[in-house]
Amino acid sequence: MNNFSINRFAKTLWWVICVHARTLLLWCVAAITLVVFIGEILFQEMNSYGDPWSAIHNFSQLAAGLFIIVSLIMISLFAFGINDKRKRATFLMLPSSNLEKFLSLVVFTTVIGIACLFLAIVLGDSLRMAWYWLSGYQGPRMECVEMDGVTYHWWSSAIPQLIKELAPEAITNPM
């Protein structure tokens, strides 16, 4: 098995996803909990923002920091699932080359893990938006504010601001 096969790589990646699905689900639930409860409820109560734009902007900065920190933790736990001798022996007994096994772990920890983390932040932001919309929260002073041609309500999404925080200025503004 010295040659690389996409089919074996896909099967190995699927095996890694199935074995580590509970751990990935735990990370996603923890990220949703951090975004909703710690990030928004306590953050809003401690700061009591006067306008929705500053609250959404600060929330997106908090989510960007959370995204970067949790991504680095997930990447650093690259081989955590195979640190036990039995798990490592099982992983090495898979019918694929070492390159396919290594790339399956790399793709799982970087691409799939970070995509699930971003989805968890989106779900947490959606829960925050739903909470504000259903409760009819109007804020202490302002119901909505307009910044850069966009009207921000208390129940507006922070994901566009999060993408602006994570993307460099050269990507978002090519001029």
PDB file of C-alpha atoms in Angstrom:
ATOM      1  CA  MET A   1       0.000   0.000   0.000  1.00  0.00           C
ATOM      2  CA  ASN A   2       2.563   2.542  -1.036  1.00  0.00           C
ATOM      3  CA  ASN A   3       0.290   4.410  -3.418  1.00  0.00           C
ATOM      4  CA  PHE A   4      -2.384   6.913  -2.444  1.00  0.00           C
ATOM      5  CA  SER A   5      -6.008   5.981  -3.067  1.00  0.00           C
ATOM      6  CA  ILE A   6      -8.829   8.488  -2.719  1.00  0.00           C
ATOM      7  CA  ASN A   7     -11.281   5.677  -1.981  1.00  0.00           C
ATOM      8  CA  ARG A   8      -9.210   4.322   0.938  1.00  0.00           C
ATOM      9  CA  PHE A   9      -8.607   7.868   2.179  1.00  0.00           C
ATOM     10  CA  ALA A  10     -12.357   8.573   2.154  1.00  0.00           C
ATOM     11  CA  LYS A  11     -13.105   5.351   4.014  1.00  0.00           C
ATOM     12  CA  THR A  12     -10.398   6.094   6.578  1.00  0.00           C
ATOM     13  CA  LEU A  13     -11.716   9.646   7.018  1.00  0.00           C
ATOM     14  CA  TRP A  14     -15.234   8.275   7.468  1.00  0.00           C
ATOM     15  CA  TRP A  15     -13.916   5.852  10.111  1.00  0.00           C
ATOM     16  CA  VAL A  16     -12.172   8.702  11.969  1.00  0.00           C
ATOM     17  CA  ILE A  17     -15.365  10.800  11.839  1.00  0.00           C
ATOM     18  CA  CYS A  18     -17.509   7.941  13.143  1.00  0.00           C
ATOM     19  CA  VAL A  19     -15.104   7.103  15.974  1.00  0.00           C
ATOM     20  CA  HIS A  20     -14.682  10.728  17.097  1.00  0.00           C
ATOM     21  CA  ALA A  21     -18.266  11.889  16.491  1.00  0.00           C
ATOM     22  CA  ARG A  22     -19.119  12.070  20.194  1.00  0.00           C
ATOM     23  CA  THR A  23     -16.039  14.149  20.976  1.00  0.00           C
ATOM     24  CA  LEU A  24     -16.795  16.504  18.097  1.00  0.00           C
ATOM     25  CA  LEU A  25     -20.409  16.786  19.240  1.00  0.00           C
ATOM     26  CA  LEU A  26     -19.206  17.601  22.766  1.00  0.00           C
ATOM     27  CA  TRP A  27     -16.963  20.382  21.410  1.00  0.00           C
ATOM     28  CA  CYS A  28     -19.872  21.798  19.382  1.00  0.00           C
ATOM     29  CA  VAL A  29     -22.278  21.741  22.331  1.00  0.00           C
ATOM     30  CA  ALA A  30     -19.654  23.398  24.520  1.00  0.00           C
ATOM     31  CA  ALA A  31     -19.097  26.111  21.902  1.00  0.00           C
ATOM     32  CA  ILE A  32     -22.855  26.727  21.576  1.00  0.00           C
ATOM     33  CA  THR A  33     -23.126  26.961  25.356  1.00  0.00           C
ATOM     34  CA  LEU A  34     -20.216  29.397  25.541  1.00  0.00           C
ATOM     35  CA  VAL A  35     -21.643  31.560  22.778  1.00  0.00           C
ATOM     36  CA  VAL A  36     -25.193  31.678  24.119  1.00  0.00           C
ATOM     37  CA  PHE A  37     -24.854  31.739  27.867  1.00  0.00           C
ATOM     38  CA  ILE A  38     -21.461  33.163  28.687  1.00  0.00           C
ATOM     39  CA  GLY A  39     -21.077  35.208  25.535  1.00  0.00           C
ATOM     40  CA  GLU A  40     -24.450  36.818  25.380  1.00  0.00           C
ATOM     41  CA  ILE A  41     -26.503  36.605  28.543  1.00  0.00           C
ATOM     42  CA  LEU A  42     -23.699  37.463  30.966  1.00  0.00           C
ATOM     43  CA  PHE A  43     -21.985  39.749  28.436  1.00  0.00           C
ATOM     44  CA  GLN A  44     -25.178  41.759  27.908  1.00  0.00           C
ATOM     45  CA  GLU A  45     -25.988  41.913  31.602  1.00  0.00           C
ATOM     46  CA  MET A  46     -22.507  43.082  32.606  1.00  0.00           C
ATOM     47  CA  ASN A  47     -22.143  45.766  29.950  1.00  0.00           C
ATOM     48  CA  SER A  48     -25.732  46.991  29.341  1.00  0.00           C
ATOM     49  CA  TYR A  49     -25.130  48.442  25.887  1.00  0.00           C
ATOM     50  CA  GLY A  50     -27.112  51.455  24.779  1.00  0.00           C
ATOM     51  CA  ASP A  51     -27.268  50.613  21.077  1.00  0.00           C
ATOM     52  CA  PRO A  52     -27.450  47.301  19.214  1.00  0.00           C
ATOM     53  CA  TRP A  53     -24.441  47.929  16.940  1.00  0.00           C
ATOM     54  CA  SER A  54     -21.912  48.137  19.769  1.00  0.00           C
ATOM     55  CA  ALA A  55     -23.376  45.009  21.386  1.00  0.00           C
ATOM     56  CA  ILE A  56     -23.233  43.068  18.107  1.00  0.00           C
ATOM     57  CA  HIS A  57     -19.731  44.341  17.376  1.00  0.00           C
ATOM     58  CA  ASN A  58     -18.407  43.333  20.800  1.00  0.00           C
ATOM     59  CA  PHE A  59     -20.225  40.004  20.586  1.00  0.00           C
ATOM     60  CA  SER A  60     -18.573  39.315  17.216  1.00  0.00           C
ATOM     61  CA  GLN A  61     -15.162  40.136  18.703  1.00  0.00           C
ATOM     62  CA  LEU A  62     -15.846  37.710  21.550  1.00  0.00           C
ATOM     63  CA  ALA A  63     -16.973  35.032  19.077  1.00  0.00           C
ATOM     64  CA  ALA A  64     -13.847  35.598  16.945  1.00  0.00           C
ATOM     65  CA  GLY A  65     -11.624  35.159  19.989  1.00  0.00           C
ATOM     66  CA  LEU A  66     -13.546  32.048  21.012  1.00  0.00           C
ATOM     67  CA  PHE A  67     -13.256  30.706  17.464  1.00  0.00           C
ATOM     68  CA  ILE A  68      -9.492  31.214  17.341  1.00  0.00           C
ATOM     69  CA  ILE A  69      -8.811  29.791  20.808  1.00  0.00           C
ATOM     70  CA  VAL A  70     -11.016  26.718  20.397  1.00  0.00           C
ATOM     71  CA  SER A  71      -9.623  26.103  16.884  1.00  0.00           C
ATOM     72  CA  LEU A  72      -6.085  26.130  18.233  1.00  0.00           C
ATOM     73  CA  ILE A  73      -7.064  23.778  21.055  1.00  0.00           C
ATOM     74  CA  MET A  74      -8.749  21.389  18.621  1.00  0.00           C
ATOM     75  CA  ILE A  75      -5.741  21.408  16.297  1.00  0.00           C
ATOM     76  CA  SER A  76      -3.350  20.834  19.190  1.00  0.00           C
ATOM     77  CA  LEU A  77      -5.370  17.761  20.168  1.00  0.00           C
ATOM     78  CA  PHE A  78      -4.511  16.300  16.758  1.00  0.00           C
ATOM     79  CA  ALA A  79      -3.754  12.755  17.859  1.00  0.00           C
ATOM     80  CA  PHE A  80      -5.644  12.778  21.153  1.00  0.00           C
ATOM     81  CA  GLY A  81      -8.024  10.078  19.923  1.00  0.00           C
ATOM     82  CA  ILE A  82      -5.196   7.608  19.361  1.00  0.00           C
ATOM     83  CA  ASN A  83      -3.067   8.227  22.448  1.00  0.00           C
ATOM     84  CA  ASP A  84      -4.060   4.928  24.071  1.00  0.00           C
ATOM     85  CA  LYS A  85      -2.141   1.821  22.955  1.00  0.00           C
ATOM     86  CA  ARG A  86      -5.287  -0.091  21.967  1.00  0.00           C
ATOM     87  CA  LYS A  87      -6.741   2.832  20.027  1.00  0.00           C
ATOM     88  CA  ARG A  88      -3.433   3.401  18.269  1.00  0.00           C
ATOM     89  CA  ALA A  89      -3.163  -0.294  17.346  1.00  0.00           C
ATOM     90  CA  THR A  90      -6.710  -0.253  15.996  1.00  0.00           C
ATOM     91  CA  PHE A  91      -6.003   2.864  13.979  1.00  0.00           C
ATOM     92  CA  LEU A  92      -2.782   1.460  12.554  1.00  0.00           C
ATOM     93  CA  MET A  93      -4.541  -1.788  11.572  1.00  0.00           C
ATOM     94  CA  LEU A  94      -6.852   0.046   9.166  1.00  0.00           C
ATOM     95  CA  PRO A  95      -6.349  -1.124   5.562  1.00  0.00           C
ATOM     96  CA  SER A  96      -4.845   2.117   4.265  1.00  0.00           C
ATOM     97  CA  SER A  97      -1.407   3.601   3.920  1.00  0.00           C
ATOM     98  CA  ASN A  98       0.165   5.731   6.641  1.00  0.00           C
ATOM     99  CA  LEU A  99      -0.199   8.814   4.444  1.00  0.00           C
ATOM    100  CA  GLU A 100      -3.942   8.218   4.095  1.00  0.00           C
ATOM    101  CA  LYS A 101      -4.280   7.744   7.855  1.00  0.00           C
ATOM    102  CA  PHE A 102      -2.279  10.887   8.581  1.00  0.00           C
ATOM    103  CA  LEU A 103      -4.222  12.979   6.072  1.00  0.00           C
ATOM    104  CA  SER A 104      -7.518  11.698   7.445  1.00  0.00           C
ATOM    105  CA  LEU A 105      -6.512  12.912  10.922  1.00  0.00           C
ATOM    106  CA  VAL A 106      -5.337  16.251   9.505  1.00  0.00           C
ATOM    107  CA  VAL A 107      -8.561  16.803   7.547  1.00  0.00           C
ATOM    108  CA  PHE A 108     -10.651  15.801  10.555  1.00  0.00           C
ATOM    109  CA  THR A 109      -8.932  18.159  12.992  1.00  0.00           C
ATOM    110  CA  THR A 110      -8.567  21.134  10.666  1.00  0.00           C
ATOM    111  CA  VAL A 111     -11.336  21.192   8.082  1.00  0.00           C
ATOM    112  CA  ILE A 112     -14.156  19.240   9.719  1.00  0.00           C
ATOM    113  CA  GLY A 113     -13.454  20.374  13.281  1.00  0.00           C
ATOM    114  CA  ILE A 114     -13.226  24.055  12.364  1.00  0.00           C
ATOM    115  CA  ALA A 115     -16.314  23.825  10.132  1.00  0.00           C
ATOM    116  CA  CYS A 116     -18.281  22.269  13.008  1.00  0.00           C
ATOM    117  CA  LEU A 117     -17.007  24.974  15.351  1.00  0.00           C
ATOM    118  CA  PHE A 118     -18.136  27.702  12.947  1.00  0.00           C
ATOM    119  CA  LEU A 119     -21.534  25.974  12.641  1.00  0.00           C
ATOM    120  CA  ALA A 120     -21.773  25.883  16.446  1.00  0.00           C
ATOM    121  CA  ILE A 121     -21.088  29.636  16.625  1.00  0.00           C
ATOM    122  CA  VAL A 122     -23.743  30.236  13.952  1.00  0.00           C
ATOM    123  CA  LEU A 123     -26.244  28.129  15.928  1.00  0.00           C
ATOM    124  CA  GLY A 124     -25.373  29.960  19.144  1.00  0.00           C
ATOM    125  CA  ASP A 125     -25.869  33.306  17.408  1.00  0.00           C
ATOM    126  CA  SER A 126     -29.178  32.064  15.997  1.00  0.00           C
ATOM    127  CA  LEU A 127     -30.328  31.105  19.491  1.00  0.00           C
ATOM    128  CA  ARG A 128     -29.351  34.580  20.708  1.00  0.00           C
ATOM    129  CA  MET A 129     -31.247  36.183  17.851  1.00  0.00           C
ATOM    130  CA  ALA A 130     -34.302  34.011  18.506  1.00  0.00           C
ATOM    131  CA  TRP A 131     -34.197  34.831  22.223  1.00  0.00           C
ATOM    132  CA  TYR A 132     -34.107  38.577  21.581  1.00  0.00           C
ATOM    133  CA  TRP A 133     -36.764  38.391  18.871  1.00  0.00           C
ATOM    134  CA  LEU A 134     -39.178  36.251  20.931  1.00  0.00           C
ATOM    135  CA  SER A 135     -38.694  38.244  24.121  1.00  0.00           C
ATOM    136  CA  GLY A 136     -39.125  41.550  22.281  1.00  0.00           C
ATOM    137  CA  TYR A 137     -35.993  43.050  23.817  1.00  0.00           C
ATOM    138  CA  GLN A 138     -35.756  46.739  22.881  1.00  0.00           C
ATOM    139  CA  GLY A 139     -32.639  47.751  24.767  1.00  0.00           C
ATOM    140  CA  PRO A 140     -32.230  50.471  27.383  1.00  0.00           C
ATOM    141  CA  ARG A 141     -32.310  53.439  24.976  1.00  0.00           C
ATOM    142  CA  MET A 142     -32.361  52.540  21.282  1.00  0.00           C
ATOM    143  CA  GLU A 143     -34.455  50.035  19.380  1.00  0.00           C
ATOM    144  CA  CYS A 144     -32.294  50.087  16.241  1.00  0.00           C
ATOM    145  CA  VAL A 145     -29.356  51.967  14.791  1.00  0.00           C
ATOM    146  CA  GLU A 146     -28.061  52.448  11.254  1.00  0.00           C
ATOM    147  CA  MET A 147     -24.330  52.050  10.569  1.00  0.00           C
ATOM    148  CA  ASP A 148     -22.770  52.017   7.085  1.00  0.00           C
ATOM    149  CA  GLY A 149     -26.155  51.695   5.414  1.00  0.00           C
ATOM    150  CA  VAL A 150     -27.183  48.651   7.477  1.00  0.00           C
ATOM    151  CA  THR A 151     -29.899  48.812  10.111  1.00  0.00           C
ATOM    152  CA  TYR A 152     -28.989  46.867  13.247  1.00  0.00           C
ATOM    153  CA  HIS A 153     -31.669  45.636  15.632  1.00  0.00           C
ATOM    154  CA  TRP A 154     -31.048  43.872  18.914  1.00  0.00           C
ATOM    155  CA  TRP A 155     -31.984  40.608  17.219  1.00  0.00           C
ATOM    156  CA  SER A 156     -29.640  41.139  14.236  1.00  0.00           C
ATOM    157  CA  SER A 157     -27.009  38.536  13.385  1.00  0.00           C
ATOM    158  CA  ALA A 158     -23.391  38.956  14.437  1.00  0.00           C
ATOM    159  CA  ILE A 159     -22.072  36.520  11.813  1.00  0.00           C
ATOM    160  CA  PRO A 160     -21.254  39.173   9.149  1.00  0.00           C
ATOM    161  CA  GLN A 161     -19.278  41.091  11.779  1.00  0.00           C
ATOM    162  CA  LEU A 162     -17.605  37.823  12.838  1.00  0.00           C
ATOM    163  CA  ILE A 163     -16.504  37.182   9.256  1.00  0.00           C
ATOM    164  CA  LYS A 164     -15.127  40.736   9.085  1.00  0.00           C
ATOM    165  CA  GLU A 165     -13.219  40.093  12.309  1.00  0.00           C
ATOM    166  CA  LEU A 166     -11.758  36.797  11.064  1.00  0.00           C
ATOM    167  CA  ALA A 167     -10.976  37.836   7.477  1.00  0.00           C
ATOM    168  CA  PRO A 168      -8.112  40.184   6.757  1.00  0.00           C
ATOM    169  CA  GLU A 169      -8.931  43.591   5.314  1.00  0.00           C
ATOM    170  CA  ALA A 170      -7.305  42.680   1.993  1.00  0.00           C
ATOM    171  CA  ILE A 171      -9.844  39.916   1.444  1.00  0.00           C
ATOM    172  CA  THR A 172     -12.940  41.883   2.418  1.00  0.00           C
ATOM    173  CA  ASN A 173     -11.874  45.099   0.658  1.00  0.00           C
ATOM    174  CA  PRO A 174      -9.640  44.447  -2.379  1.00  0.00           C
ATOM    175  CA  MET A 175      -9.238  48.161  -3.154  1.00  0.00           C
TER     176      MET A 175
END
